[in-house]
Coordinates of C-alpha atoms and ligand atoms in Angstrom, one line a residue:
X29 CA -25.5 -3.9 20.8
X30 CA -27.2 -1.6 18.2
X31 CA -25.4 0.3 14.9
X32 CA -27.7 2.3 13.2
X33 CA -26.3 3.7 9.9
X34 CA -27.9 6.6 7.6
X35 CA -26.5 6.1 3.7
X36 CA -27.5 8.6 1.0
X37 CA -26.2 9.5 -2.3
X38 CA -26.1 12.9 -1.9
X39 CA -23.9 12.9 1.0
X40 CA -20.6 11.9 0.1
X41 CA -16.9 12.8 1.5
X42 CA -14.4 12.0 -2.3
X43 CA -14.0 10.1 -5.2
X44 CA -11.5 7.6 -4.6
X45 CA -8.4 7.4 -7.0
X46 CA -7.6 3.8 -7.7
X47 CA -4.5 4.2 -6.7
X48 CA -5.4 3.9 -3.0
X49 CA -5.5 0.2 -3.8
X50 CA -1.4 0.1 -4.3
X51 CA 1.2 -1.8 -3.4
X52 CA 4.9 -2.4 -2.9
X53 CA 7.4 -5.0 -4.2
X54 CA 11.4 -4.3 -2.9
X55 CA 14.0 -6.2 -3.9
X56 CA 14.1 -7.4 -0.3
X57 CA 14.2 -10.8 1.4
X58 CA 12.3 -13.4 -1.5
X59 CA 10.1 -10.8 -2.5
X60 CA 11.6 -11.1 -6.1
X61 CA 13.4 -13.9 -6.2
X62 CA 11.8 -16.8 -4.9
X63 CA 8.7 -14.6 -4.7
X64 CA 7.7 -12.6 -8.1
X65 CA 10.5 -14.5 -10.1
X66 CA 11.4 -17.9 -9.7
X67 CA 12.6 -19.8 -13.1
X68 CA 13.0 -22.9 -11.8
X69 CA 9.6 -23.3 -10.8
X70 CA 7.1 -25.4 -12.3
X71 CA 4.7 -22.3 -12.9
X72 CA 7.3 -20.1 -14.4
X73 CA 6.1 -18.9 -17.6
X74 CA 8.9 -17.8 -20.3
X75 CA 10.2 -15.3 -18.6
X76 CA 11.0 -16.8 -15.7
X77 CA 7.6 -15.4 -13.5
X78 CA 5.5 -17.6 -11.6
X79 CA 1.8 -17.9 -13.2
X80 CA 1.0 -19.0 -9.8
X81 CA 1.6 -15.5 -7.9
X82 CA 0.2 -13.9 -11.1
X83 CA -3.0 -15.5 -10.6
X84 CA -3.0 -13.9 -7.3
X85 CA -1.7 -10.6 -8.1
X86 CA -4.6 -10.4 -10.9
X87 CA -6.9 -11.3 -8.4
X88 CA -6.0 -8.5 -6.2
X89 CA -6.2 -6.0 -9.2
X90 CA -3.7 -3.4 -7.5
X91 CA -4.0 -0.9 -9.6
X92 CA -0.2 0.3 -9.3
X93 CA 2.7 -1.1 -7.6
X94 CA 5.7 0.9 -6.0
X95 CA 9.4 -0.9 -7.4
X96 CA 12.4 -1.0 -6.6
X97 CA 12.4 0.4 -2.5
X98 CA 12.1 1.1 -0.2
X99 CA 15.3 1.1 1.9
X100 CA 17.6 -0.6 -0.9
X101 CA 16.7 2.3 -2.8
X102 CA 19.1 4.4 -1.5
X103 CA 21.9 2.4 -2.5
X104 CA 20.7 1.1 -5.9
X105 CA 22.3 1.5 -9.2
X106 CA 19.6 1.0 -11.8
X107 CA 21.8 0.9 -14.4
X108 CA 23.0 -2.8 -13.0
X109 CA 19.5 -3.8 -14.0
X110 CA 19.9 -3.2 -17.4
X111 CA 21.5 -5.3 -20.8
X112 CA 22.7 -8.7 -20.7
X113 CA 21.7 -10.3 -17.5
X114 CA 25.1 -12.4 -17.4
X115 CA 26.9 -9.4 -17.6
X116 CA 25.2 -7.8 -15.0
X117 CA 27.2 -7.3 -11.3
X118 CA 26.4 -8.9 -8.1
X119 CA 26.4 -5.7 -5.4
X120 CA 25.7 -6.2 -1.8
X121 CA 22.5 -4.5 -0.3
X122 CA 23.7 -2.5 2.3
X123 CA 20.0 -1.8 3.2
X124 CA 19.0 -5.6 3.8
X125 CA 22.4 -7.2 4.0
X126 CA 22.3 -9.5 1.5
X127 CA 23.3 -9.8 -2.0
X128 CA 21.7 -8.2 -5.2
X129 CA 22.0 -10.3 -8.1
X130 CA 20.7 -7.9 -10.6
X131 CA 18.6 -10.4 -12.8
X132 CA 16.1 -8.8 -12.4
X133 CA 15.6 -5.0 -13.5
X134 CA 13.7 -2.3 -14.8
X135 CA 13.6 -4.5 -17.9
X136 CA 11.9 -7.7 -16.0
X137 CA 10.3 -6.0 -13.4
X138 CA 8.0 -3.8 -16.2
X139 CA 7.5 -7.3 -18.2
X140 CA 6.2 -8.6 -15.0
X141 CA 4.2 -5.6 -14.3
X142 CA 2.6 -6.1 -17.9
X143 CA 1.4 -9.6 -17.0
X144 CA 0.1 -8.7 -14.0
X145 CA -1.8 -5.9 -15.5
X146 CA -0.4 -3.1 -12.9
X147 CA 1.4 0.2 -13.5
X148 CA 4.5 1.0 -12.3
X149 CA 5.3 3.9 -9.5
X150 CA 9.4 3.9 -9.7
X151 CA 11.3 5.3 -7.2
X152 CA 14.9 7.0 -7.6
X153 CA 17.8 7.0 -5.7
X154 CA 18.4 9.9 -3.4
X155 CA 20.6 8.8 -0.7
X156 CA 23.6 7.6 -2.7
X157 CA 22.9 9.1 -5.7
X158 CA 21.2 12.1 -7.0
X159 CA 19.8 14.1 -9.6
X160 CA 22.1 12.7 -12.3
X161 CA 20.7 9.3 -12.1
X162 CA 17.4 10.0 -11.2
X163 CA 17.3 12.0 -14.8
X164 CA 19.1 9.5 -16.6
X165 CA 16.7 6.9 -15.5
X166 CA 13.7 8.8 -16.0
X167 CA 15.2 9.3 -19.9
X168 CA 15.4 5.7 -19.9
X169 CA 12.2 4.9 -18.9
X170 CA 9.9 7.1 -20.8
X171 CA 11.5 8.9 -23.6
X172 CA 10.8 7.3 -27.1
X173 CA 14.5 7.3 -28.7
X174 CA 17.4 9.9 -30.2
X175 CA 18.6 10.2 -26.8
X176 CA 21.8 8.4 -25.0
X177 CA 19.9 6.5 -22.3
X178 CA 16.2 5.8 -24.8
X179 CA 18.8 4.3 -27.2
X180 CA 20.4 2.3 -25.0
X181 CA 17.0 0.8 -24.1
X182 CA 16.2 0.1 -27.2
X183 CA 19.3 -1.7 -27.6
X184 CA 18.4 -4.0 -24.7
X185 CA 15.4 -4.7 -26.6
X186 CA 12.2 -2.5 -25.5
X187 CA 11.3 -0.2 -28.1
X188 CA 8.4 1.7 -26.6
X189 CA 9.2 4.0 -23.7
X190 CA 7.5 2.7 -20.9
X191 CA 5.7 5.8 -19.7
X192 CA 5.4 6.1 -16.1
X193 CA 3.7 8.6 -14.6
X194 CA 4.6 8.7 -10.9
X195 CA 8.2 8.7 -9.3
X196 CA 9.5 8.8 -6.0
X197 CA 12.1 10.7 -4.7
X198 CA 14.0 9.0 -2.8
X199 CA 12.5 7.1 0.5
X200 CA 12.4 7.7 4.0
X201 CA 15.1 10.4 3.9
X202 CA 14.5 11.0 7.6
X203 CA 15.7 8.1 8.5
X204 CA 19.3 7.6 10.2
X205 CA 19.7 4.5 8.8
X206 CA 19.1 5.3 5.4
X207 CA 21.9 5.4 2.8
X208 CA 22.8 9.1 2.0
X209 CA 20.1 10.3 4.8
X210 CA 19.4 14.0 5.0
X211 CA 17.9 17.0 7.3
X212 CA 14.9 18.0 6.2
X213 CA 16.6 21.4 4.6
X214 CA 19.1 19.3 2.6
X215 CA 16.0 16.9 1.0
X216 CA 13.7 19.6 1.1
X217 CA 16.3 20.9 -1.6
X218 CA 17.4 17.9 -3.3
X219 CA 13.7 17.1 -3.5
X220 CA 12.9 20.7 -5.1
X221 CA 15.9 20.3 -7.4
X222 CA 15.1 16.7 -8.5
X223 CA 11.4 17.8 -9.5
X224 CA 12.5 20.1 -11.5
X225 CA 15.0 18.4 -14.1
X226 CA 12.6 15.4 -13.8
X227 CA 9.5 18.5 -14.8
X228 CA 12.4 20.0 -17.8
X229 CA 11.7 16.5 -19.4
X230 CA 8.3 15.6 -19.1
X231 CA 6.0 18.6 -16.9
X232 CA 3.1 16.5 -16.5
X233 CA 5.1 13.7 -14.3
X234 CA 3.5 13.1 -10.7
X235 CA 6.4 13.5 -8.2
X236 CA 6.4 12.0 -4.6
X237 CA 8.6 13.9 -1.8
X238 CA 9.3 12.0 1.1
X239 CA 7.5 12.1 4.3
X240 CA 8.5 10.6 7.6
X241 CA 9.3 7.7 8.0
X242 CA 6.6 7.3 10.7
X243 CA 5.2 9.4 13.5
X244 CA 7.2 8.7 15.8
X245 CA 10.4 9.7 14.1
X246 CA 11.8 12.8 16.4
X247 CA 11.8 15.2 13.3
X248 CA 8.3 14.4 12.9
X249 CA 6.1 16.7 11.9
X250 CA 8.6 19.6 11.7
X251 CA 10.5 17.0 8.6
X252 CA 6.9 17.3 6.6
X253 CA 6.6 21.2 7.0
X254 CA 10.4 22.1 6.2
X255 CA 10.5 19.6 3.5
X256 CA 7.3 21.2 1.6
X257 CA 8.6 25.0 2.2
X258 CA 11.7 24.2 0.2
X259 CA 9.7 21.9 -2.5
X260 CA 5.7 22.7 -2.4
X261 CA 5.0 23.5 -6.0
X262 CA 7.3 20.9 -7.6
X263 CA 6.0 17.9 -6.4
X264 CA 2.5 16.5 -6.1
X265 CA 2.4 14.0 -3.2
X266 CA 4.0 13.8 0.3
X267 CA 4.5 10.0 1.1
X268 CA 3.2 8.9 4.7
X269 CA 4.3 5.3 6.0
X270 CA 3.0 3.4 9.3
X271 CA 3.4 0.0 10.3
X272 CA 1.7 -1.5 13.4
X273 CA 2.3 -4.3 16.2
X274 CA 0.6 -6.2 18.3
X275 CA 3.5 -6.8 20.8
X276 CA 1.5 -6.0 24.2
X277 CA -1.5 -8.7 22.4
X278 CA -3.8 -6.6 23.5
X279 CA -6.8 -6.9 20.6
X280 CA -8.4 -3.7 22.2
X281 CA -5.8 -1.8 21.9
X282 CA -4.8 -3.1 18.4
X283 CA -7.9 -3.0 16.7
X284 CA -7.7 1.3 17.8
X285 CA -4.4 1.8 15.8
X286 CA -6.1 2.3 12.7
X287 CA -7.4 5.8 14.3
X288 CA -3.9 6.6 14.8
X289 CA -3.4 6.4 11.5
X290 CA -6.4 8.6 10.7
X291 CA -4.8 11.4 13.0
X292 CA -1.5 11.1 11.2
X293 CA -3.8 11.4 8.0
X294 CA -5.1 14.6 9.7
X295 CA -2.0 16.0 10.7
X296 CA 0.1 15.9 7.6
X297 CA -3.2 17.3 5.2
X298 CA -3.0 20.3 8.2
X299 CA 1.0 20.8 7.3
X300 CA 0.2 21.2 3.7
X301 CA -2.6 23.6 4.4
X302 CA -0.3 25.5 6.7
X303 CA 2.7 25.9 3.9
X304 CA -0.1 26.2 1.1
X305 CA -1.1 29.6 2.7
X306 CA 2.2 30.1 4.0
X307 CA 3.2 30.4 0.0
X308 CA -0.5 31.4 -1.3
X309 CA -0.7 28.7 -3.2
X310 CA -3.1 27.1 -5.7
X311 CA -1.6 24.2 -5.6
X312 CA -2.8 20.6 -4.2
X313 CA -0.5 18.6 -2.8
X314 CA -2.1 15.4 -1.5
X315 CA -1.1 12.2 0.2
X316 CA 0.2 9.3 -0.9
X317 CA 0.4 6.5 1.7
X318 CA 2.9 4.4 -0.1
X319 CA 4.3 2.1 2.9
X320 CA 1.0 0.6 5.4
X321 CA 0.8 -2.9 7.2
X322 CA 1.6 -4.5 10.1
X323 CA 4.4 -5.7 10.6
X324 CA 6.6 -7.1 13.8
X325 CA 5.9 -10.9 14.0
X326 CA 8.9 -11.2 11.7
X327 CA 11.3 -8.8 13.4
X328 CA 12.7 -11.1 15.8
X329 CA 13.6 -14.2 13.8
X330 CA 15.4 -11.1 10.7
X331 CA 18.2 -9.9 13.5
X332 CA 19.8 -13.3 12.6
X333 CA 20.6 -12.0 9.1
X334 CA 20.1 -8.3 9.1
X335 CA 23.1 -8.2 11.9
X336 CA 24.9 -11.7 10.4
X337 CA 28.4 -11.6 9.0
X338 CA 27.7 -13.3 5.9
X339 CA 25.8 -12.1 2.9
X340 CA 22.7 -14.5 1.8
X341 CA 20.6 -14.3 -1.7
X342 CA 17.3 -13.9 -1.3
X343 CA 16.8 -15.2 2.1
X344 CA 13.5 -15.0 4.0
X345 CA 13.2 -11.8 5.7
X346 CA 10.2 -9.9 7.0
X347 CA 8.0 -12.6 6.7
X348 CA 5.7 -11.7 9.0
X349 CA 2.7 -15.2 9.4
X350 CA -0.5 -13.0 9.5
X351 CA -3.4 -14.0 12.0
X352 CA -6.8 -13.4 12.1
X353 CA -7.2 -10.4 14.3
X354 CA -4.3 -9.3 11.7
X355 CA -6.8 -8.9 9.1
X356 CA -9.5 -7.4 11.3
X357 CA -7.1 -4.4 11.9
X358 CA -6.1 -4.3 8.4
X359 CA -9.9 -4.2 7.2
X360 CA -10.0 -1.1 9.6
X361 CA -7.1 0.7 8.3
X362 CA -7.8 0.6 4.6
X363 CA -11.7 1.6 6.3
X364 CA -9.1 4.6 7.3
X365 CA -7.7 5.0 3.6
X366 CA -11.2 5.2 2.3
X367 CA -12.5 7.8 5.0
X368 CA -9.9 9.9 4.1
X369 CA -9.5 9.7 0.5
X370 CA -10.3 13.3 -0.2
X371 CA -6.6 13.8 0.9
X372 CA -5.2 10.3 0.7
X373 CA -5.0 9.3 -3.4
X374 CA -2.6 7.0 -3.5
X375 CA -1.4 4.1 -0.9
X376 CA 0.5 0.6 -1.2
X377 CA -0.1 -2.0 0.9
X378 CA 3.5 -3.0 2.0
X379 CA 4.5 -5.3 0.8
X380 CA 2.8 -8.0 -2.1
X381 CA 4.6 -10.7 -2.0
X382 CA 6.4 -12.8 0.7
X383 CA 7.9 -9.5 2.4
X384 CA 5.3 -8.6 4.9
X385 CA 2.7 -9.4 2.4
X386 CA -0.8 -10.7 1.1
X387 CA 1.1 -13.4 -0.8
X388 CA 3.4 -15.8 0.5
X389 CA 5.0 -18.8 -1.8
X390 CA 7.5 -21.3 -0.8
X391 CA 10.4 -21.5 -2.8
X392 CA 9.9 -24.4 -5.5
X393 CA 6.2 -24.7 -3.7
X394 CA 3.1 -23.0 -3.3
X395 CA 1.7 -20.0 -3.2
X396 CA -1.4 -18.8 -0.9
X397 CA -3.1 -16.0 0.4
X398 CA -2.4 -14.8 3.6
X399 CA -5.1 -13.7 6.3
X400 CA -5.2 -9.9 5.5
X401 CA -5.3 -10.7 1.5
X402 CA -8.9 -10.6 1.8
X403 CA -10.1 -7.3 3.4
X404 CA -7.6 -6.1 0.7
X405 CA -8.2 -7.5 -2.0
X406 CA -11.8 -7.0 -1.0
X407 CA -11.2 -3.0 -1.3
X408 CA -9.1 -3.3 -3.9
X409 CA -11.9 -4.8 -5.9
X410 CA -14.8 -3.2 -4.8
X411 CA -14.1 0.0 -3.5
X412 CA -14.0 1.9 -6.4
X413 CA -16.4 5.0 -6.9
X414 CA -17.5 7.5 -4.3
X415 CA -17.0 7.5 -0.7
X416 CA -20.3 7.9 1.4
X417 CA -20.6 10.1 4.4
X418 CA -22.5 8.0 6.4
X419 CA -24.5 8.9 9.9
X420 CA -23.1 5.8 11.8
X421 CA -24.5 5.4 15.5
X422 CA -23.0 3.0 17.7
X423 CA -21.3 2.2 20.9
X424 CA -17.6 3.3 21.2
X425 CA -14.6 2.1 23.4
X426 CA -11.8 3.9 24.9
X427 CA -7.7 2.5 25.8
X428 CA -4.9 4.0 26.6
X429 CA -4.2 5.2 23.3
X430 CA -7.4 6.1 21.7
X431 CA -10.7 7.9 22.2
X432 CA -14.1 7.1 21.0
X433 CA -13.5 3.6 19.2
X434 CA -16.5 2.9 17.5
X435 CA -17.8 -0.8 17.7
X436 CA -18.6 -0.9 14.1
X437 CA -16.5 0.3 11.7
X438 CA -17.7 1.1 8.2
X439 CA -17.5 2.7 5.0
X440 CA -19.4 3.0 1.9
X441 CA -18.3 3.3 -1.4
X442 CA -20.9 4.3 -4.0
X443 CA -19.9 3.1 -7.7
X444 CA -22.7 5.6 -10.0
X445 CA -21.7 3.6 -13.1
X446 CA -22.4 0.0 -12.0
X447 CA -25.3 1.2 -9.6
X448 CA -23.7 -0.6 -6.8
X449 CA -22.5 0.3 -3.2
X450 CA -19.6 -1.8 -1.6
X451 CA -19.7 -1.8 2.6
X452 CA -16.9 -3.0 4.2
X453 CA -17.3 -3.6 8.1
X454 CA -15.5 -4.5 10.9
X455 CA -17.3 -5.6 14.1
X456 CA -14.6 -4.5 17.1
X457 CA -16.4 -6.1 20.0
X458 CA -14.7 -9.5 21.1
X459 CA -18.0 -9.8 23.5
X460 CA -21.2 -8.4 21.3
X461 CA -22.7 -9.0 18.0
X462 CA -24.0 -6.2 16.5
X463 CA -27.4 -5.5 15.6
X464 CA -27.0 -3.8 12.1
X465 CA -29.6 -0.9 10.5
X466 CA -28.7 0.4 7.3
X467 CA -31.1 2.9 5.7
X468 CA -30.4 3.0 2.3
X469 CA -33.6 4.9 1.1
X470 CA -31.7 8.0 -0.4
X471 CA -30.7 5.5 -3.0
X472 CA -34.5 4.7 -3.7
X473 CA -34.4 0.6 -3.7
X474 CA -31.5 -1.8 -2.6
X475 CA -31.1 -5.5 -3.5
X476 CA -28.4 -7.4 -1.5
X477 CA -25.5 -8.8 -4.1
X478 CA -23.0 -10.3 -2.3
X479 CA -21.8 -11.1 1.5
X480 CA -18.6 -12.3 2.3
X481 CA -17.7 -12.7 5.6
X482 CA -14.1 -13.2 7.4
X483 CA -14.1 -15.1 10.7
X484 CA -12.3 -17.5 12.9
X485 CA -12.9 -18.8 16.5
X486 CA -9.3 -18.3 17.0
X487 CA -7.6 -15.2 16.7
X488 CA -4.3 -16.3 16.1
X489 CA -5.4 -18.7 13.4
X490 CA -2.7 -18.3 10.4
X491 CA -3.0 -19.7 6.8
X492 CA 0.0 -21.6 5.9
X493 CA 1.6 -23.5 2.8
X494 CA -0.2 -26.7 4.1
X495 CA -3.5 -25.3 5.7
X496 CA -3.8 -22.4 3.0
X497 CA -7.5 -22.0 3.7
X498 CA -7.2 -21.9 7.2
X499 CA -8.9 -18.4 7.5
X500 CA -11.0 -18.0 4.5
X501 CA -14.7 -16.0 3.8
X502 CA -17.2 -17.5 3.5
X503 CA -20.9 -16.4 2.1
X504 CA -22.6 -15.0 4.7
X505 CA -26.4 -15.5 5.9
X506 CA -27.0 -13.2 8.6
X507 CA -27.8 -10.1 6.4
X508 CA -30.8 -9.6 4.5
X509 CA -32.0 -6.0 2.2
X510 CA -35.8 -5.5 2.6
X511 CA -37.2 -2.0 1.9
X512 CA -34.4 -0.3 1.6
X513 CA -32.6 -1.0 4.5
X514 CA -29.8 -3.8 4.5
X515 CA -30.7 -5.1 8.3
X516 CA -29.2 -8.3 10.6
X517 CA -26.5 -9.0 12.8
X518 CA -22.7 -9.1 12.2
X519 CA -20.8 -11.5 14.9
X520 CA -18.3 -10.4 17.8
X521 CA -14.9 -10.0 15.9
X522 CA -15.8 -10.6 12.3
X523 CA -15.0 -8.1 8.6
X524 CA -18.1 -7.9 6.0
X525 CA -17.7 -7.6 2.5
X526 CA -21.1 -6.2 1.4
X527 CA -22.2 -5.4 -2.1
X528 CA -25.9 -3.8 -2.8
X529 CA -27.0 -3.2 -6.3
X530 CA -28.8 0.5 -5.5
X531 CA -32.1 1.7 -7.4
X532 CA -32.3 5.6 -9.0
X533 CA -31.2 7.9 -6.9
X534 CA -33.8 10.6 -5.2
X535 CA -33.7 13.7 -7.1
X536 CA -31.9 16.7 -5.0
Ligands
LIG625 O1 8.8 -2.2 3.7 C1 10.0 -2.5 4.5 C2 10.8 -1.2 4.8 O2 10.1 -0.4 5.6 C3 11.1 -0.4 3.6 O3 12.2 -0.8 2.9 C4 11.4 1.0 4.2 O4 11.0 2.0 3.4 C5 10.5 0.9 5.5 O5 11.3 1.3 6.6

């Protein structure tokens, strides 16, 4: 099978925001405790992190991470994360039914952030709570002092406001099992109402109103277009989440869900172009994808404590093993994130660590990367610049679900500043290697940098605590650059991390 591709500087689709590259840490199962935090462990630096799951956070080099929920946001009192930590009160999580400590908060979670060099993206309570709260934290957060709430967080010992930028409101308000959930009018207004005290302090913060919860939800897409009427020019972003199974194991079929999420993509950036003419508006309000994985190998084994009588700390929940066709899909869906980042700025990978996540520890053990750490990490580092529009020709497939599959799947992301161009690929076929033709010739010469590439004879091949480089890349061989034109052949079933250091660009 043939892919011939057409890559040119002048032909381009967006300039990615970072922030694509996000992710998501709850306080959810041992994604903090046991996960991020951990005192008792040998790696645990001074304040009580493990340098171990640092290392692999910093090798990620998410630019952003989304803190505290998820789901136990809508019961969370951030003000039980605050001051002395023996003081603090154990709650239960109605969300995750299990108990909250409090040890860590706002307080630990930023210092954490800090050391793992990643901003924060905060989200405020909207199903218990409200606009009081949200407010309050806000002024506890970012402003510098001479207030109640900046005061009292200077007398818990940070000084400097911490200065984020980008809050959620609320999450997944759609959803019936949510704490506090809503109709889309009541959000839609709460959202609106929110924006604005948050906006009276600080104008220039970027607000997130909450999508559904997924596309199947009944509401959806009517939830997305009543929600903006009432709240269009307060808020920035509309939040989009999708999660995807493989319970039919049908790798045809599963490899095609990442064009579902492109037509979710689609259909929510034509609900904000129907209420942005609705209201005439100048306004931009783009996407921000802040929930995406897969996720259902856990589900099964999590009804054992999500619908137990007792109340655990920190058990393991949602901690989904992730394969090797895992990864394939997930190199294809953040393929999707790039294609459509001209409406897509933002998106977290959910979860980081341990919770359906790149990272997994043991508690008191290791830590390793899962399977679908790689295509991530991957775009997190190397996808940064300009996305190419590309001229891609190549067999497609059909199932039951989707329409025109292609074989390959590909983007191009052109960094002008370094001089390089990042390809990430996906070969689809479980029968047919590909026989790959790049033409790179807009971009005048082309030396080949680096190829990684992600494969395993078995599909269901997992990385584990004891065989942690079960699924690993490796260097590849079968690509070479000659002319201008990256050419060779990419195996049945295998992801390509491809970097090309580009010549001067043709003149227009
Ligand atoms: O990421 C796990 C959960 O999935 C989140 O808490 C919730 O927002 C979503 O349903």
């Amino acid at each position: 099978m043939h892919a011939k591709v057409t890559a040119h500087p002048r032909f381009t689709r967006a300039r990615i925001d970072d922030r694509l590259y996000g992710a998501f840490i709850e306080h959810l199962g041992r994604a903090v405790y046991g996960g991020i935090y951990e005192p008792d462990h040998p790696s645990a630096n001074a304040h009580g992190f493990r340098t171990d799951v640092l290392d692999l956070v910093r090798e990620i080099g998410a630019p952003v991470v989304r803190y505290p929920g998820g789901n136990f946001v809508s019961a969370y009192n951030w003000e039980d994360g605050i001051g002395p930590v023996e003081d603090r009160p154990t709650r239960l999580d109605l969300a995750w039914h299990t108990r909250e400590s409090n040890e860590v908060g706002i307080h630990e979670f930023a210092d954490w952030c800090d050391a793992a060099n990643i901003d924060m993206m905060l989200a405020v309570n909207l199903g218990s709570r409200g606009i009081d709260a949200a407010r309050n934290f806000v002024e506890y957060v970012n402003h510098p002092s001479g207030s109640y709430w900046s005061d009292a967080r200077i007398a818990n010992g940070r000084a400097e406001p911490w200065d984020v930028k980008l809050w959620c409101l609320g999450n997944e308000m759609d959803g019936p099992w949510q704490i506090g959930h809503k109709t889309a009018e009541e959000y839609g207004h709460l959202a609106n109402e929110t924006a604005k005290a948050l906006r009276a302090f600080d104008p220039s913060l970027e607000l997130v109103a909450c999508g559904s919860s997924n596309a199947e939800m009944p509401t959806y897409p009517e939830w997305e277009a009543t929600v903006l009427d009432r709240c269009y020019e307060a808020v920035d972003y509309i939040s989009l989440h999708m999660y995807f199974t493989n319970y039919a194991d049908d790798l045809r079929d599963y490899l095609a869900l990442s064009q579902k999420m492109d037509r979710y993509i689609g259909s929510i950036a034509g609900v904000i172009d129907y209420i942005q003419a609705k209201k005439r508006s100048r306004h931009q309000v783009a996407i921000c994808f802040d929930e995406w994985n897969v996720w259902y190998h856990s589900t099964e084994q999590d009804k054992q404590v999500l619908q137990g009588s007792d109340w655990p700390f920190a058990p393991p929940l949602l901690e989904d093993v992730y394969n090797f066709e895992d990864a394939l899909l997930i190199g294809c869906v953040l393929n999707t994130l790039i294609r459509r980042a001209d409406r897509v700025k933002i998106a977290c990978i959910a979860q980081l660590v341990n919770v359906i996540a790149p990272i997994m520890t043991e508690t008191g053990g290791v830590a390793w990367r899962q399977t679908i750490f790689y295509p991530y990490a991957f775009a997190a580092r190397h996808g940064r610049g300009t996305v190419l529009d590309m001229d891609v020709d190549v067999a497609c497939y059909d199932t039951a679900g989707e329409a025109n599959v292609p074989m390959l799947d590909i983007t191009g992301v052109h960094d002008t500043d370094a001089g390089t161009v990042a390809l990430f690929m996906i070969n689809r076929s479980p029968d047919d290697a590909l026989s790959l033709d790049i033409d790179l010739q807009g971009f005048g010469t082309a030396r080949l940098i680096e190829h990684q590439v992600l494969q395993h004879s078995d599909l269901k091949a997992a990385n584990t605590a004891s065989r942690p480089n079960e699924v690993a890349p490796v260097e590849g061989e079968s690509l070479a650059c000659e002319q201008a034109r990256l050419s060779g052949r990419l195996d049945p079933l295998s992801y390509h991390c491809v970097r090309i250091q580009v010549g001067a660009t043709t003149a227009a």
